[in-house]
Short mmCIF file of N, CA and C in Angstrom, two decimals:
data_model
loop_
_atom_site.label_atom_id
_atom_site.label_comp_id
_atom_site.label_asym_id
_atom_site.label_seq_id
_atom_site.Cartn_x
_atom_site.Cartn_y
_atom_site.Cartn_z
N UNK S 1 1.36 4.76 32.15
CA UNK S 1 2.14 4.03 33.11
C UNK S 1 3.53 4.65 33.16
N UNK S 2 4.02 4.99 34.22
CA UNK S 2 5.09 5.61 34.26
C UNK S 2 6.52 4.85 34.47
N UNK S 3 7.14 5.09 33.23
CA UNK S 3 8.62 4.42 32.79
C UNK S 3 8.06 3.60 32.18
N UNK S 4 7.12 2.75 31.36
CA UNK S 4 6.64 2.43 30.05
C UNK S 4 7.50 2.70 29.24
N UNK S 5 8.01 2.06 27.98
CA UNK S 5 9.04 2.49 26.91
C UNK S 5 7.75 2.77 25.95
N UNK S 6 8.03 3.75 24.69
CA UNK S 6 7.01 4.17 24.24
C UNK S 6 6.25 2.97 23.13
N UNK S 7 5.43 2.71 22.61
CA UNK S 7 4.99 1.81 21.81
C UNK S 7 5.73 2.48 20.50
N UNK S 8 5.99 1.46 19.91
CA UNK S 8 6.60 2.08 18.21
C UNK S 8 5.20 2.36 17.33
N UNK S 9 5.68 2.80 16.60
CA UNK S 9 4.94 3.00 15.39
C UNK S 9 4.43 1.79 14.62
N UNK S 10 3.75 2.39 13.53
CA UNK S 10 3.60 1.27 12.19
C UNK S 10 4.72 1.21 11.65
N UNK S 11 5.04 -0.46 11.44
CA UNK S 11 6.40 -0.78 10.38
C UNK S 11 5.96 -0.09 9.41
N UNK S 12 7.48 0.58 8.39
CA UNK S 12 7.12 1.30 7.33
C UNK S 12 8.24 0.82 6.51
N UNK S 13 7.68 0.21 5.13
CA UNK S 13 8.24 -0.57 4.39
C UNK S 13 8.33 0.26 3.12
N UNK S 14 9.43 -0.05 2.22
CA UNK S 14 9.92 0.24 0.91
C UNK S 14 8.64 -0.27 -0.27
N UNK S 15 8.65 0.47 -1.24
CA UNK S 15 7.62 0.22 -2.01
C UNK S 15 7.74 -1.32 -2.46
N UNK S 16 9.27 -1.72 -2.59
CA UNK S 16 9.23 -2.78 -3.24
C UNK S 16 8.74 -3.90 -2.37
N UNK S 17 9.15 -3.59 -0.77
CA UNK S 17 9.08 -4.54 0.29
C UNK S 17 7.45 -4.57 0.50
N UNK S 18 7.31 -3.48 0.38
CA UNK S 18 5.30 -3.60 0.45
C UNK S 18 4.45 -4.36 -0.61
N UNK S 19 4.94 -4.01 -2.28
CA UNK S 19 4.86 -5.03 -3.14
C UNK S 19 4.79 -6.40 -3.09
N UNK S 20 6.13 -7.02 -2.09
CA UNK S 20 6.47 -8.05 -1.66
C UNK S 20 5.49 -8.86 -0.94
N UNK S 21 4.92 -7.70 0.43
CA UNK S 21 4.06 -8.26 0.83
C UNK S 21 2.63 -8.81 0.49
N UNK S 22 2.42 -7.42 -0.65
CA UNK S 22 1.21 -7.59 -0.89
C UNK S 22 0.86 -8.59 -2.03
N UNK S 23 1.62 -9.25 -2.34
CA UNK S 23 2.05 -10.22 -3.67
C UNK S 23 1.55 -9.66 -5.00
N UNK S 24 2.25 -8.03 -5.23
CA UNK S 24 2.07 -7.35 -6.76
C UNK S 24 3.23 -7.01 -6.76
N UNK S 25 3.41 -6.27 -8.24
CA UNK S 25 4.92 -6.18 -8.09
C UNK S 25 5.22 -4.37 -7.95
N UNK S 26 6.37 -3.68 -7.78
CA UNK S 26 6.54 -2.58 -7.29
C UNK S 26 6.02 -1.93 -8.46
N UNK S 27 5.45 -2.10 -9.44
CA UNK S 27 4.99 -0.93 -10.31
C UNK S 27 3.72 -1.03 -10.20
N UNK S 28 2.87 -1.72 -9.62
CA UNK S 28 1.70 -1.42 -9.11
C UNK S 28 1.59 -0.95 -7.39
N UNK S 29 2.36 -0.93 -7.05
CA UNK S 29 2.32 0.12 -5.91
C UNK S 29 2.63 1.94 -6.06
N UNK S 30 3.35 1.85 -7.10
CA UNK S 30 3.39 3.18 -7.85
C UNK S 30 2.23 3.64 -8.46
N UNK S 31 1.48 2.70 -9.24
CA UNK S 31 0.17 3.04 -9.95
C UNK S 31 -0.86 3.32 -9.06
N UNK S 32 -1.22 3.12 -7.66
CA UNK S 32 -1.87 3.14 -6.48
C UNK S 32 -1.66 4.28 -6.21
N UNK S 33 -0.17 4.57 -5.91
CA UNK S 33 -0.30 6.08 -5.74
C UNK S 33 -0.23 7.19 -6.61
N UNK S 34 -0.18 7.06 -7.57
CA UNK S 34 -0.53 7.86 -8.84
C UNK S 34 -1.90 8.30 -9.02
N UNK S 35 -2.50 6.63 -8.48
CA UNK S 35 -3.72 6.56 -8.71
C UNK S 35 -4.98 7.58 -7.63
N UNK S 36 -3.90 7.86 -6.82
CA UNK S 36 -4.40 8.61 -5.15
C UNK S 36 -4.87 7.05 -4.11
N UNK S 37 -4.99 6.20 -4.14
CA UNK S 37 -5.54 4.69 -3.87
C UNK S 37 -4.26 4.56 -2.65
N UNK S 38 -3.06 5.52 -2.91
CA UNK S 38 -2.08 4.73 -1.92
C UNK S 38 -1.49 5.99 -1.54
N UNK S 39 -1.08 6.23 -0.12
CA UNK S 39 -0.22 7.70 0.48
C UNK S 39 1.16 7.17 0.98
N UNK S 40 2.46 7.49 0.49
CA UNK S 40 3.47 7.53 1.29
C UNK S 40 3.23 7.65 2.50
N UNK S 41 4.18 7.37 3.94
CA UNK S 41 3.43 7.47 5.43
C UNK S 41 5.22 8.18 5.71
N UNK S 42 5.82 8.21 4.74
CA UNK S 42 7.17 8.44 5.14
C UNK S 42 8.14 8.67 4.23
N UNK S 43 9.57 9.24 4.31
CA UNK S 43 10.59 8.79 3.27
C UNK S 43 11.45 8.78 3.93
N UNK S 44 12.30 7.81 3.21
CA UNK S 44 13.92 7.81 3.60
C UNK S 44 15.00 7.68 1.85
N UNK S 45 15.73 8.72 2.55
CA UNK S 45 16.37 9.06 1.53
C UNK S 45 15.68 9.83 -0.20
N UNK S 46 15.69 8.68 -1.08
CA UNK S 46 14.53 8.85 -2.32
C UNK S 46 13.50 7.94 -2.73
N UNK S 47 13.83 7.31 -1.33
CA UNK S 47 12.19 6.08 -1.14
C UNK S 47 11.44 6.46 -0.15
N UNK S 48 10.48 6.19 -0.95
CA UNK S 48 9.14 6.39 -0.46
C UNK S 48 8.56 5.39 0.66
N UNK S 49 8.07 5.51 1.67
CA UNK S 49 7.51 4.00 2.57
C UNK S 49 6.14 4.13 3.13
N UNK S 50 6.07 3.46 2.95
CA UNK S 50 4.07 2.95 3.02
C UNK S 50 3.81 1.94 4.61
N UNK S 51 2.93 2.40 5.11
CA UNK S 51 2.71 1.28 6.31
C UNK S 51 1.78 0.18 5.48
N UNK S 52 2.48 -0.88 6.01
CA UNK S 52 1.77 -2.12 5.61
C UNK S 52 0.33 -2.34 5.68
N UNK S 53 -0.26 -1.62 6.41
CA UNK S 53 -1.96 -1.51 6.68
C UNK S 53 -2.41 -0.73 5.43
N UNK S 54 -1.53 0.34 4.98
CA UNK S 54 -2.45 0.64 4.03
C UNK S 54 -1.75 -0.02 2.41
N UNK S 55 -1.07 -0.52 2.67
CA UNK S 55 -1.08 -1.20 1.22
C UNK S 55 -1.62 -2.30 1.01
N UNK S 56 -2.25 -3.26 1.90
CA UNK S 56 -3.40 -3.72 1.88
C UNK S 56 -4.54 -3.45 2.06
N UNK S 57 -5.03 -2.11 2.51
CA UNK S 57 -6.37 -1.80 2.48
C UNK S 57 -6.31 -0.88 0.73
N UNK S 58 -5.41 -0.89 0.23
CA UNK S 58 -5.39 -0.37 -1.34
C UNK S 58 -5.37 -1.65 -2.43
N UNK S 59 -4.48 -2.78 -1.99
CA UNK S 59 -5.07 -4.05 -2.64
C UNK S 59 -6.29 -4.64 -2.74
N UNK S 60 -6.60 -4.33 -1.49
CA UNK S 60 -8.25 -4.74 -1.32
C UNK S 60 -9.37 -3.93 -2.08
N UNK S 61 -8.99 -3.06 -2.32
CA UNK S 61 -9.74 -1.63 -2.55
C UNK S 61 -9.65 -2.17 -3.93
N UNK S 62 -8.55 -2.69 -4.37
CA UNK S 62 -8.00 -2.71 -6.18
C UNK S 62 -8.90 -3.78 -6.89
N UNK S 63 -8.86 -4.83 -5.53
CA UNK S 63 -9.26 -6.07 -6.21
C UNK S 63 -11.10 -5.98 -6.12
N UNK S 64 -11.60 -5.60 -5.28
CA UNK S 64 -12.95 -5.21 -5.03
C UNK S 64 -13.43 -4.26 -5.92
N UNK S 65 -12.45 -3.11 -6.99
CA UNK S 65 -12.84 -2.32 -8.12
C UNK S 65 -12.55 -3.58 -9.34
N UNK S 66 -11.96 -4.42 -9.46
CA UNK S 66 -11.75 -5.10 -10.22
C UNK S 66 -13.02 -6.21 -10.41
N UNK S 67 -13.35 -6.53 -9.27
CA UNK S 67 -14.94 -7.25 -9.42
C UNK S 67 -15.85 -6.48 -10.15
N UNK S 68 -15.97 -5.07 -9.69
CA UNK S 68 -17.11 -4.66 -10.33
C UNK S 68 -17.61 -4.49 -11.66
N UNK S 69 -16.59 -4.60 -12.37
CA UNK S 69 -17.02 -4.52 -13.96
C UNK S 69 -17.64 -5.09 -14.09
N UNK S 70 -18.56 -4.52 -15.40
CA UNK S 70 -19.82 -5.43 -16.06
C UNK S 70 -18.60 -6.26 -16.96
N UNK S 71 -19.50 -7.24 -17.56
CA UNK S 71 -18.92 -8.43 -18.24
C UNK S 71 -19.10 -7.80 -19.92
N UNK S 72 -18.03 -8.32 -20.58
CA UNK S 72 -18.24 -7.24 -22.02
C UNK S 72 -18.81 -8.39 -22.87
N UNK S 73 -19.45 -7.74 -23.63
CA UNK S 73 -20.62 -8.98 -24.35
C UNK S 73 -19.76 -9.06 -25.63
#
């Protein structure tokens, strides 16, 4: 459509602010990506920022590896 303003992007949030959202705390958003489970989408400055879509599709991912254990006898 012509003169349309462009659609923005994905919000891209601070590790801690993504933490925030995802109700863990910022050192498990670090362990995600350590873990390869989570990709920076960006930086600013010496932070790192994550789109909110994927730090919940890595919570989900966390908590769904967390079911699977067998039960220890």
């Amino acid at each position: 459509m012509p003169g349309a303003a462009p659609r923005p992007g994905p919000a891209l949030l601070t590790g801690a602010a993504a933490a925030a959202e995802a109700g863990v705390v910022p050192a498990t958003v670090r362990k995600w990506v350590q873990q390869g489970h989570l990709a920076a989408a960006g930086q600013r400055g010496r932070s790192h920022l994550f789109r909110l879509e994927d730090v919940f599709a890595a919570e989900r991912a966390a908590r769904s590896r967390g079911r699977r254990r067998a039960p220890l006898d």
